[in-house]
Amino acid sequence: MFPPPSDTFPDLIRSKFSSAVDAGSLTFTPSTEIDVPAGDLTFRVRVAPNLAQKPVPTREEDAAPKPKFNPFLNPEPDLFLCDLGDRYSLILNKFSIVPYHFLCITKEFEPQRAPLSEEDLSATWECLQANVESGSRLLAFYNCGELSGASQEHKHIQFIPVPPDLRLLPDVALSYGIPVSKDAIGQFPTSHPGVEFAHFVLPVPKNPSTDDLVMRFSSLLARTLTTLREHGQRTISFNFAMTKDWMFVAPRGQESYGGVSVNATGMVGLLLAKSEEQLDFIKNTGPLGVTARVGLPRITEDEQQHDY
Ligand code: B4P
């Protein structure tokens, strides 16, 4: 395991956040929140119309021949927080809509389309220990592949504080219990029975070893790859999310639906609307209608998990 971000990390992130905003290096976009119920789930939708002003990165296939700028190769000093071991740096998100949103980036270029490695998982776990904002818990997320909602191709795992009372989809899925007929408790994923899109959740034990993290991620990834293959997906795209309590993975079939772009936060219950029209679309379609269209339908093997 890596050394956890030090005790001074919460102070560091707060002071860096304020100074980066003051210096104009960090764009903080105010947003409003609205809760939209969906069965026994509640999706918290952030409405941030001013995000439309954010510069949109060009993709490889765009006509302009100039190489795409990689903001993570030499991160801006105003956004830099600290190093994590030899391999990672922690930096502030330049375009945040929640304060103290930070990223764990690899120092050298590694592709975002690659799954998380043993070291990535270990670094993620250490970052999750940081008490960034008292009274909140950290959510880690990783958007992997071109249909996952990722906009940057350099490997980065993101962290946002979320209110502790907000029950995200994996919290509710786990409240249905783990399949008791399966003896490999801890490695056999469960999912929310009322959610149409394929997703896999495993609890994380207290003080997990790196092997505990790797085994769980491997189990979730194996099911994700099976689902992608069963649906004939040609590219591997999935969302990963994690707290100190659970890991979640959902395979992706589409980047957006009805103009609403969805990343890992959306798949666990935190959707983002960049206009009032998008908010109306989410309300009218229902959050589970939107996520079902950007995810993939569950396959039989997945359904069998609830045979208990
Ligand atoms: P990606 O994995 O590539 O994509 P993303 O989180 O969906 O962000 P995207 O850039 O597509 O933003 P969007 O308008 O949808 O992550 C890239 C990350 O790097 C982003 O966090 C990006 O802001 C950041 N970044 C880009 N250039 C940078 C630079 N020069 N230095 C440092 N960081 C840089 O969404 C806008 C923002 O809201 C994103 O940060 C997104 O993660 C966040 N967000 C989306 N849904 C949210 C929700 N429900 N609650 C809270 N935040 C949410």
mmCIF file of C-alpha atoms and ligand atoms in Angstrom:
data_model
loop_
_atom_site.group_PDB
_atom_site.id
_atom_site.type_symbol
_atom_site.label_atom_id
_atom_site.label_comp_id
_atom_site.label_asym_id
_atom_site.label_seq_id
_atom_site.Cartn_x
_atom_site.Cartn_y
_atom_site.Cartn_z
ATOM 1 C CA MET A 1 0.000 0.000 0.000
ATOM 2 C CA PHE A 2 0.999 3.640 -0.493
ATOM 3 C CA PRO A 3 1.415 6.051 2.394
ATOM 4 C CA PRO A 4 -1.955 7.767 2.860
ATOM 5 C CA PRO A 5 -2.152 11.470 2.052
ATOM 6 C CA SER A 6 -0.848 13.043 5.251
ATOM 7 C CA ASP A 7 -2.873 14.498 8.129
ATOM 8 C CA THR A 8 -2.292 17.923 6.668
ATOM 9 C CA PHE A 9 -3.967 16.928 3.368
ATOM 10 C CA PRO A 10 -7.409 18.353 4.286
ATOM 11 C CA ASP A 11 -5.828 21.721 5.130
ATOM 12 C CA LEU A 12 -3.708 21.577 2.002
ATOM 13 C CA ILE A 13 -6.651 20.860 -0.295
ATOM 14 C CA ARG A 14 -8.768 23.614 1.243
ATOM 15 C CA SER A 15 -6.085 26.284 1.009
ATOM 16 C CA LYS A 16 -5.032 25.208 -2.509
ATOM 17 C CA PHE A 17 -8.664 25.207 -3.634
ATOM 18 C CA SER A 18 -9.221 28.790 -2.392
ATOM 19 C CA SER A 19 -5.975 30.107 -3.824
ATOM 20 C CA ALA A 20 -6.539 28.384 -7.196
ATOM 21 C CA VAL A 21 -10.037 29.898 -7.429
ATOM 22 C CA ASP A 22 -8.672 33.354 -6.472
ATOM 23 C CA ALA A 23 -5.888 33.065 -9.042
ATOM 24 C CA GLY A 24 -8.352 32.101 -11.757
ATOM 25 C CA SER A 25 -6.619 28.731 -12.246
ATOM 26 C CA LEU A 26 -9.639 26.778 -11.072
ATOM 27 C CA THR A 27 -13.112 27.357 -12.464
ATOM 28 C CA PHE A 28 -15.722 26.626 -9.838
ATOM 29 C CA THR A 29 -19.166 26.418 -11.407
ATOM 30 C CA PRO A 30 -22.061 26.966 -9.002
ATOM 31 C CA SER A 31 -24.882 24.462 -9.296
ATOM 32 C CA THR A 32 -28.199 23.641 -7.702
ATOM 33 C CA GLU A 33 -29.296 20.185 -6.608
ATOM 34 C CA ILE A 34 -32.597 18.440 -6.994
ATOM 35 C CA ASP A 35 -33.552 14.980 -5.759
ATOM 36 C CA VAL A 36 -35.462 12.824 -8.238
ATOM 37 C CA PRO A 37 -36.910 9.612 -6.774
ATOM 38 C CA ALA A 38 -36.699 6.336 -8.697
ATOM 39 C CA GLY A 39 -38.285 3.440 -6.809
ATOM 40 C CA ASP A 40 -36.369 2.990 -3.564
ATOM 41 C CA LEU A 41 -33.499 5.025 -5.003
ATOM 42 C CA THR A 42 -33.024 8.773 -5.032
ATOM 43 C CA PHE A 43 -30.953 10.346 -7.796
ATOM 44 C CA ARG A 44 -29.406 13.680 -6.867
ATOM 45 C CA VAL A 45 -29.269 15.774 -10.024
ATOM 46 C CA ARG A 46 -26.854 18.706 -10.159
ATOM 47 C CA VAL A 47 -27.961 21.456 -12.465
ATOM 48 C CA ALA A 48 -25.038 23.525 -13.745
ATOM 49 C CA PRO A 49 -26.074 25.566 -16.801
ATOM 50 C CA ASN A 50 -22.822 27.563 -16.785
ATOM 51 C CA LEU A 51 -20.801 24.417 -17.506
ATOM 52 C CA ALA A 52 -21.662 25.014 -21.146
ATOM 53 C CA GLN A 53 -18.895 27.667 -21.061
ATOM 54 C CA LYS A 54 -16.236 25.055 -20.273
ATOM 55 C CA PRO A 55 -13.761 24.484 -23.153
ATOM 56 C CA VAL A 56 -14.468 21.194 -24.904
ATOM 57 C CA PRO A 57 -11.331 19.121 -25.604
ATOM 58 C CA THR A 58 -10.845 18.074 -29.204
ATOM 59 C CA ARG A 59 -10.785 14.375 -29.978
ATOM 60 C CA GLU A 60 -8.271 12.558 -32.186
ATOM 61 C CA GLU A 61 -10.710 12.186 -35.024
ATOM 62 C CA ASP A 62 -11.378 15.946 -35.163
ATOM 63 C CA ALA A 63 -10.250 17.639 -38.341
ATOM 64 C CA ALA A 64 -7.677 19.906 -36.641
ATOM 65 C CA PRO A 65 -4.251 18.274 -37.054
ATOM 66 C CA LYS A 66 -2.677 19.685 -33.867
ATOM 67 C CA PRO A 67 -2.032 17.104 -31.115
ATOM 68 C CA LYS A 68 -4.485 17.085 -28.255
ATOM 69 C CA PHE A 69 -3.295 18.926 -25.156
ATOM 70 C CA ASN A 70 -2.736 16.624 -22.177
ATOM 71 C CA PRO A 71 -3.417 18.636 -18.977
ATOM 72 C CA PHE A 72 -2.069 15.868 -16.737
ATOM 73 C CA LEU A 73 1.444 15.492 -18.153
ATOM 74 C CA ASN A 74 2.679 18.707 -16.549
ATOM 75 C CA PRO A 75 -0.101 19.689 -14.166
ATOM 76 C CA GLU A 76 -0.542 23.367 -13.413
ATOM 77 C CA PRO A 77 1.365 24.302 -10.209
ATOM 78 C CA ASP A 78 -1.709 26.105 -8.824
ATOM 79 C CA LEU A 79 -3.634 22.812 -9.024
ATOM 80 C CA PHE A 80 -0.886 20.491 -7.775
ATOM 81 C CA LEU A 81 -1.503 19.043 -4.286
ATOM 82 C CA CYS A 82 1.171 16.409 -3.606
ATOM 83 C CA ASP A 83 2.786 13.243 -4.892
ATOM 84 C CA LEU A 84 1.528 9.819 -3.894
ATOM 85 C CA GLY A 85 4.488 7.464 -4.028
ATOM 86 C CA ASP A 86 6.664 7.564 -7.165
ATOM 87 C CA ARG A 87 3.905 6.873 -9.594
ATOM 88 C CA TYR A 88 1.025 9.275 -8.884
ATOM 89 C CA SER A 89 0.281 12.925 -8.237
ATOM 90 C CA LEU A 90 -2.819 14.383 -6.643
ATOM 91 C CA ILE A 91 -4.178 17.523 -8.292
ATOM 92 C CA LEU A 92 -7.299 19.668 -8.029
ATOM 93 C CA ASN A 93 -9.902 19.354 -10.764
ATOM 94 C CA LYS A 94 -9.654 22.498 -12.875
ATOM 95 C CA PHE A 95 -13.415 22.564 -13.627
ATOM 96 C CA SER A 96 -15.178 21.580 -10.446
ATOM 97 C CA ILE A 97 -18.790 21.874 -9.499
ATOM 98 C CA VAL A 98 -18.217 20.466 -6.018
ATOM 99 C CA PRO A 99 -15.475 21.982 -3.843
ATOM 100 C CA TYR A 100 -12.344 19.867 -3.207
ATOM 101 C CA HIS A 101 -12.867 17.620 -6.246
ATOM 102 C CA PHE A 102 -9.409 16.132 -6.785
ATOM 103 C CA LEU A 103 -7.755 13.681 -9.122
ATOM 104 C CA CYS A 104 -5.099 11.015 -8.750
ATOM 105 C CA ILE A 105 -3.131 11.040 -12.001
ATOM 106 C CA THR A 106 -0.239 8.882 -13.154
ATOM 107 C CA LYS A 107 2.997 10.864 -13.455
ATOM 108 C CA GLU A 108 3.826 9.205 -16.772
ATOM 109 C CA PHE A 109 1.239 8.817 -19.495
ATOM 110 C CA GLU A 110 -0.915 5.711 -19.070
ATOM 111 C CA PRO A 111 -4.090 5.205 -21.092
ATOM 112 C CA GLN A 112 -7.477 5.845 -19.525
ATOM 113 C CA ARG A 113 -8.885 2.944 -21.543
ATOM 114 C CA ALA A 114 -6.829 0.488 -19.420
ATOM 115 C CA PRO A 115 -8.450 -1.125 -16.387
ATOM 116 C CA LEU A 116 -7.244 -0.231 -12.911
ATOM 117 C CA SER A 117 -4.026 -1.942 -11.884
ATOM 118 C CA GLU A 118 -3.091 -3.279 -8.453
ATOM 119 C CA GLU A 119 -1.192 -0.051 -7.757
ATOM 120 C CA ASP A 120 -4.106 2.092 -8.977
ATOM 121 C CA LEU A 121 -6.451 0.307 -6.565
ATOM 122 C CA SER A 122 -4.015 0.693 -3.712
ATOM 123 C CA ALA A 123 -3.605 4.422 -4.443
ATOM 124 C CA THR A 124 -7.392 4.800 -4.664
ATOM 125 C CA TRP A 125 -7.827 3.164 -1.274
ATOM 126 C CA GLU A 126 -5.275 5.472 0.322
ATOM 127 C CA CYS A 127 -6.930 8.554 -1.170
ATOM 128 C CA LEU A 128 -10.297 7.410 0.183
ATOM 129 C CA GLN A 129 -8.863 7.679 3.713
ATOM 130 C CA ALA A 130 -8.467 11.450 3.392
ATOM 131 C CA ASN A 131 -10.917 13.413 5.510
ATOM 132 C CA VAL A 132 -11.324 16.193 2.992
ATOM 133 C CA GLU A 133 -14.502 17.709 4.354
ATOM 134 C CA SER A 134 -15.768 16.829 7.813
ATOM 135 C CA GLY A 135 -19.194 15.229 7.754
ATOM 136 C CA SER A 136 -18.847 13.881 4.213
ATOM 137 C CA ARG A 137 -17.445 10.715 2.674
ATOM 138 C CA LEU A 138 -15.313 10.456 -0.419
ATOM 139 C CA LEU A 139 -16.487 8.857 -3.645
ATOM 140 C CA ALA A 140 -13.779 7.639 -6.026
ATOM 141 C CA PHE A 141 -14.634 7.151 -9.682
ATOM 142 C CA TYR A 142 -12.945 6.059 -12.870
ATOM 143 C CA ASN A 143 -14.437 6.508 -16.333
ATOM 144 C CA CYS A 144 -12.805 3.893 -18.546
ATOM 145 C CA GLY A 145 -13.139 3.795 -22.326
ATOM 146 C CA GLU A 146 -14.691 6.032 -24.961
ATOM 147 C CA LEU A 147 -18.353 5.459 -23.998
ATOM 148 C CA SER A 148 -17.784 5.948 -20.261
ATOM 149 C CA GLY A 149 -18.088 9.734 -20.132
ATOM 150 C CA ALA A 150 -14.308 10.237 -20.023
ATOM 151 C CA SER A 151 -12.928 13.337 -21.718
ATOM 152 C CA GLN A 152 -9.210 12.944 -20.925
ATOM 153 C CA GLU A 153 -7.119 10.047 -22.187
ATOM 154 C CA HIS A 154 -4.397 10.161 -19.510
ATOM 155 C CA LYS A 155 -5.151 7.853 -16.586
ATOM 156 C CA HIS A 156 -6.913 9.656 -13.751
ATOM 157 C CA ILE A 157 -9.071 8.525 -10.849
ATOM 158 C CA GLN A 158 -11.373 11.206 -9.464
ATOM 159 C CA PHE A 159 -12.560 11.939 -5.911
ATOM 160 C CA ILE A 160 -15.512 14.033 -4.744
ATOM 161 C CA PRO A 161 -16.953 14.494 -1.268
ATOM 162 C CA VAL A 162 -20.564 13.297 -1.003
ATOM 163 C CA PRO A 163 -22.981 13.797 1.899
ATOM 164 C CA PRO A 164 -22.893 10.737 4.196
ATOM 165 C CA ASP A 165 -26.693 10.547 4.381
ATOM 166 C CA LEU A 166 -27.055 10.269 0.606
ATOM 167 C CA ARG A 167 -27.679 6.590 -0.198
ATOM 168 C CA LEU A 168 -26.107 5.865 -3.544
ATOM 169 C CA LEU A 169 -27.218 2.976 -5.741
ATOM 170 C CA PRO A 170 -24.532 0.567 -4.405
ATOM 171 C CA ASP A 171 -25.524 1.374 -0.784
ATOM 172 C CA VAL A 172 -29.108 0.390 -1.571
ATOM 173 C CA ALA A 173 -28.052 -2.648 -3.652
ATOM 174 C CA LEU A 174 -26.034 -3.975 -0.704
ATOM 175 C CA SER A 175 -28.985 -3.480 1.643
ATOM 176 C CA TYR A 176 -30.713 -6.302 -0.266
ATOM 177 C CA GLY A 177 -27.975 -8.593 1.031
ATOM 178 C CA ILE A 178 -25.310 -10.743 -0.526
ATOM 179 C CA PRO A 179 -26.418 -14.008 -2.174
ATOM 180 C CA VAL A 180 -26.161 -16.455 0.731
ATOM 181 C CA SER A 181 -26.179 -19.548 -1.466
ATOM 182 C CA LYS A 182 -22.786 -18.524 -2.832
ATOM 183 C CA ASP A 183 -19.922 -19.590 -0.626
ATOM 184 C CA ALA A 184 -17.412 -17.128 -2.075
ATOM 185 C CA ILE A 185 -18.785 -14.265 0.018
ATOM 186 C CA GLY A 186 -16.879 -11.131 -0.739
ATOM 187 C CA GLN A 187 -16.179 -12.120 -4.327
ATOM 188 C CA PHE A 188 -19.617 -12.812 -5.763
ATOM 189 C CA PRO A 189 -21.095 -9.474 -6.840
ATOM 190 C CA THR A 190 -24.632 -8.426 -6.179
ATOM 191 C CA SER A 191 -26.783 -5.803 -7.885
ATOM 192 C CA HIS A 192 -29.956 -3.819 -7.258
ATOM 193 C CA PRO A 193 -32.916 -5.997 -8.323
ATOM 194 C CA GLY A 194 -34.949 -3.006 -9.522
ATOM 195 C CA VAL A 195 -32.292 -1.536 -11.801
ATOM 196 C CA GLU A 196 -32.390 -2.493 -15.482
ATOM 197 C CA PHE A 197 -28.813 -1.793 -16.434
ATOM 198 C CA ALA A 198 -26.067 -4.316 -15.708
ATOM 199 C CA HIS A 199 -23.994 -3.349 -12.696
ATOM 200 C CA PHE A 200 -22.011 -5.228 -10.102
ATOM 201 C CA VAL A 201 -21.372 -4.350 -6.477
ATOM 202 C CA LEU A 202 -19.141 -5.864 -3.806
ATOM 203 C CA PRO A 203 -18.641 -4.786 -0.212
ATOM 204 C CA VAL A 204 -15.119 -3.800 0.806
ATOM 205 C CA PRO A 205 -13.953 -5.210 4.150
ATOM 206 C CA LYS A 206 -12.496 -3.021 6.876
ATOM 207 C CA ASN A 207 -8.718 -2.588 6.461
ATOM 208 C CA PRO A 208 -8.518 -4.491 3.168
ATOM 209 C CA SER A 209 -5.207 -5.821 1.892
ATOM 210 C CA THR A 210 -4.174 -5.005 -1.665
ATOM 211 C CA ASP A 211 -5.149 -8.588 -2.561
ATOM 212 C CA ASP A 212 -8.650 -7.969 -1.162
ATOM 213 C CA LEU A 213 -9.008 -4.956 -3.448
ATOM 214 C CA VAL A 214 -7.563 -6.719 -6.486
ATOM 215 C CA MET A 215 -9.754 -9.817 -6.059
ATOM 216 C CA ARG A 216 -12.871 -7.714 -5.795
ATOM 217 C CA PHE A 217 -12.053 -5.523 -8.766
ATOM 218 C CA SER A 218 -11.130 -8.607 -10.853
ATOM 219 C CA SER A 219 -14.453 -10.216 -10.012
ATOM 220 C CA LEU A 220 -16.396 -7.067 -10.994
ATOM 221 C CA LEU A 221 -14.348 -6.597 -14.153
ATOM 222 C CA ALA A 222 -14.809 -10.237 -15.245
ATOM 223 C CA ARG A 223 -18.595 -9.831 -15.126
ATOM 224 C CA THR A 224 -18.381 -6.491 -16.887
ATOM 225 C CA LEU A 225 -16.323 -7.981 -19.731
ATOM 226 C CA THR A 226 -18.774 -10.885 -20.038
ATOM 227 C CA THR A 227 -21.670 -8.431 -20.324
ATOM 228 C CA LEU A 228 -19.848 -6.339 -22.939
ATOM 229 C CA ARG A 229 -19.047 -9.494 -24.941
ATOM 230 C CA GLU A 230 -22.611 -10.853 -24.687
ATOM 231 C CA HIS A 231 -23.915 -7.576 -26.083
ATOM 232 C CA GLY A 232 -21.371 -7.562 -28.906
ATOM 233 C CA GLN A 233 -19.747 -4.314 -27.759
ATOM 234 C CA ARG A 234 -16.640 -3.673 -29.806
ATOM 235 C CA THR A 235 -14.984 -1.286 -27.352
ATOM 236 C CA ILE A 236 -14.469 -1.789 -23.637
ATOM 237 C CA SER A 237 -16.157 1.020 -21.728
ATOM 238 C CA PHE A 238 -17.199 0.902 -18.103
ATOM 239 C CA ASN A 239 -17.614 3.032 -15.014
ATOM 240 C CA PHE A 240 -15.980 2.213 -11.702
ATOM 241 C CA ALA A 241 -16.930 3.817 -8.392
ATOM 242 C CA MET A 242 -15.744 3.118 -4.871
ATOM 243 C CA THR A 243 -16.146 4.267 -1.281
ATOM 244 C CA LYS A 244 -14.609 2.784 1.865
ATOM 245 C CA ASP A 245 -17.656 0.472 1.943
ATOM 246 C CA TRP A 246 -18.038 -0.857 -1.602
ATOM 247 C CA MET A 247 -16.840 -1.191 -5.174
ATOM 248 C CA PHE A 248 -19.167 -0.774 -8.155
ATOM 249 C CA VAL A 249 -18.690 -1.403 -11.885
ATOM 250 C CA ALA A 250 -21.166 -0.847 -14.728
ATOM 251 C CA PRO A 251 -20.478 -1.647 -18.404
ATOM 252 C CA ARG A 252 -21.416 1.097 -20.885
ATOM 253 C CA GLY A 253 -23.062 0.953 -24.295
ATOM 254 C CA GLN A 254 -23.561 4.674 -24.927
ATOM 255 C CA GLU A 255 -21.910 7.895 -23.739
ATOM 256 C CA SER A 256 -25.105 9.941 -23.501
ATOM 257 C CA TYR A 257 -28.871 9.803 -23.924
ATOM 258 C CA GLY A 258 -31.104 12.713 -24.932
ATOM 259 C CA GLY A 259 -28.074 15.016 -24.759
ATOM 260 C CA VAL A 260 -27.373 14.057 -21.136
ATOM 261 C CA SER A 261 -23.775 12.894 -20.827
ATOM 262 C CA VAL A 262 -23.362 10.354 -18.029
ATOM 263 C CA ASN A 263 -20.164 9.382 -16.228
ATOM 264 C CA ALA A 264 -19.575 7.102 -13.214
ATOM 265 C CA THR A 265 -21.190 9.560 -10.810
ATOM 266 C CA GLY A 266 -24.429 9.364 -12.801
ATOM 267 C CA MET A 267 -24.460 5.580 -12.745
ATOM 268 C CA VAL A 268 -24.347 5.531 -8.918
ATOM 269 C CA GLY A 269 -27.022 8.210 -8.467
ATOM 270 C CA LEU A 270 -25.462 11.640 -9.075
ATOM 271 C CA LEU A 271 -26.576 12.867 -12.483
ATOM 272 C CA LEU A 272 -25.419 16.121 -14.037
ATOM 273 C CA ALA A 273 -27.700 18.390 -16.094
ATOM 274 C CA LYS A 274 -26.016 21.154 -18.060
ATOM 275 C CA SER A 275 -29.298 22.965 -18.825
ATOM 276 C CA GLU A 276 -32.894 23.192 -17.611
ATOM 277 C CA GLU A 277 -33.859 21.207 -20.741
ATOM 278 C CA GLN A 278 -31.572 18.362 -19.652
ATOM 279 C CA LEU A 279 -33.093 18.473 -16.170
ATOM 280 C CA ASP A 280 -36.588 18.218 -17.672
ATOM 281 C CA PHE A 281 -35.446 15.324 -19.836
ATOM 282 C CA ILE A 282 -34.094 13.484 -16.773
ATOM 283 C CA LYS A 283 -37.322 14.109 -14.846
ATOM 284 C CA ASN A 284 -39.550 13.038 -17.743
ATOM 285 C CA THR A 285 -37.509 9.976 -18.705
ATOM 286 C CA GLY A 286 -36.723 9.094 -15.111
ATOM 287 C CA PRO A 287 -33.123 8.731 -13.887
ATOM 288 C CA LEU A 288 -33.327 4.961 -14.317
ATOM 289 C CA GLY A 289 -34.603 5.476 -17.881
ATOM 290 C CA VAL A 290 -31.528 7.571 -18.704
ATOM 291 C CA THR A 291 -29.021 5.263 -17.013
ATOM 292 C CA ALA A 292 -30.626 2.190 -18.603
ATOM 293 C CA ARG A 293 -30.008 3.672 -22.055
ATOM 294 C CA VAL A 294 -26.347 4.496 -21.479
ATOM 295 C CA GLY A 295 -25.691 1.229 -19.657
ATOM 296 C CA LEU A 296 -26.303 -2.260 -21.015
ATOM 297 C CA PRO A 297 -29.166 -4.640 -20.229
ATOM 298 C CA ARG A 298 -28.431 -7.287 -17.635
ATOM 299 C CA ILE A 299 -27.660 -10.747 -18.959
ATOM 300 C CA THR A 300 -28.994 -14.047 -17.653
ATOM 301 C CA GLU A 301 -25.951 -14.884 -15.571
ATOM 302 C CA ASP A 302 -26.387 -11.535 -13.814
ATOM 303 C CA GLU A 303 -30.095 -12.197 -13.167
ATOM 304 C CA GLN A 304 -29.253 -15.538 -11.580
ATOM 305 C CA GLN A 305 -27.487 -13.721 -8.796
ATOM 306 C CA HIS A 306 -30.837 -13.060 -7.191
ATOM 307 C CA ASP A 307 -31.651 -16.755 -6.976
ATOM 308 C CA TYR A 308 -31.326 -16.733 -3.226
HETATM 309 P P1 B4P B 1 -13.133 12.459 -17.308
HETATM 310 O O1 B4P B 1 -13.249 11.128 -16.656
HETATM 311 O O2 B4P B 1 -12.310 12.473 -18.544
HETATM 312 O O3 B4P B 1 -14.579 13.080 -17.569
HETATM 313 P P2 B4P B 1 -15.676 13.697 -16.593
HETATM 314 O O4 B4P B 1 -15.428 13.456 -15.160
HETATM 315 O O5 B4P B 1 -17.004 13.333 -17.120
HETATM 316 O O6 B4P B 1 -15.394 15.200 -16.851
HETATM 317 P P3 B4P B 1 -15.628 16.040 -18.111
HETATM 318 O O7 B4P B 1 -14.356 16.787 -18.369
HETATM 319 O O8 B4P B 1 -16.195 15.268 -19.243
HETATM 320 O O9 B4P B 1 -16.617 17.069 -17.488
HETATM 321 P P4 B4P B 1 -18.157 17.353 -17.538
HETATM 322 O O10 B4P B 1 -18.313 18.605 -18.332
HETATM 323 O O11 B4P B 1 -18.996 16.178 -17.909
HETATM 324 O O12 B4P B 1 -12.493 13.464 -16.289
HETATM 325 C C1 B4P B 1 -11.620 14.474 -16.642
HETATM 326 C C2 B4P B 1 -11.408 15.291 -15.401
HETATM 327 O O13 B4P B 1 -10.302 16.148 -15.540
HETATM 328 C C3 B4P B 1 -12.619 16.172 -15.154
HETATM 329 O O14 B4P B 1 -12.865 16.211 -13.771
HETATM 330 C C4 B4P B 1 -12.133 17.508 -15.694
HETATM 331 O O15 B4P B 1 -12.859 18.576 -15.149
HETATM 332 C C5 B4P B 1 -10.686 17.460 -15.248
HETATM 333 N N1 B4P B 1 -9.769 18.358 -15.958
HETATM 334 C C6 B4P B 1 -9.815 18.760 -17.256
HETATM 335 N N2 B4P B 1 -8.780 19.573 -17.535
HETATM 336 C C7 B4P B 1 -8.048 19.684 -16.402
HETATM 337 C C8 B4P B 1 -6.864 20.394 -16.044
HETATM 338 N N3 B4P B 1 -6.225 21.179 -16.919
HETATM 339 N N4 B4P B 1 -6.388 20.265 -14.788
HETATM 340 C C9 B4P B 1 -7.028 19.504 -13.888
HETATM 341 N N5 B4P B 1 -8.172 18.826 -14.144
HETATM 342 C C10 B4P B 1 -8.683 18.914 -15.392
HETATM 343 O O16 B4P B 1 -18.396 17.647 -16.023
HETATM 344 C C11 B4P B 1 -17.840 18.778 -15.399
HETATM 345 C C12 B4P B 1 -17.248 18.404 -14.076
HETATM 346 O O17 B4P B 1 -18.250 17.989 -13.180
HETATM 347 C C13 B4P B 1 -16.267 17.270 -14.165
HETATM 348 O O18 B4P B 1 -15.240 17.545 -13.262
HETATM 349 C C14 B4P B 1 -17.061 16.092 -13.711
HETATM 350 O O19 B4P B 1 -16.251 15.054 -13.192
HETATM 351 C C15 B4P B 1 -17.923 16.719 -12.653
HETATM 352 N N6 B4P B 1 -19.173 16.007 -12.430
HETATM 353 C C16 B4P B 1 -19.921 15.355 -13.345
HETATM 354 N N7 B4P B 1 -21.042 14.877 -12.782
HETATM 355 C C17 B4P B 1 -21.008 15.248 -11.479
HETATM 356 C C18 B4P B 1 -21.880 15.077 -10.399
HETATM 357 N N8 B4P B 1 -23.046 14.437 -10.551
HETATM 358 N N9 B4P B 1 -21.525 15.595 -9.206
HETATM 359 C C19 B4P B 1 -20.368 16.268 -9.066
HETATM 360 N N10 B4P B 1 -19.490 16.480 -10.057
HETATM 361 C C20 B4P B 1 -19.812 15.971 -11.257
#
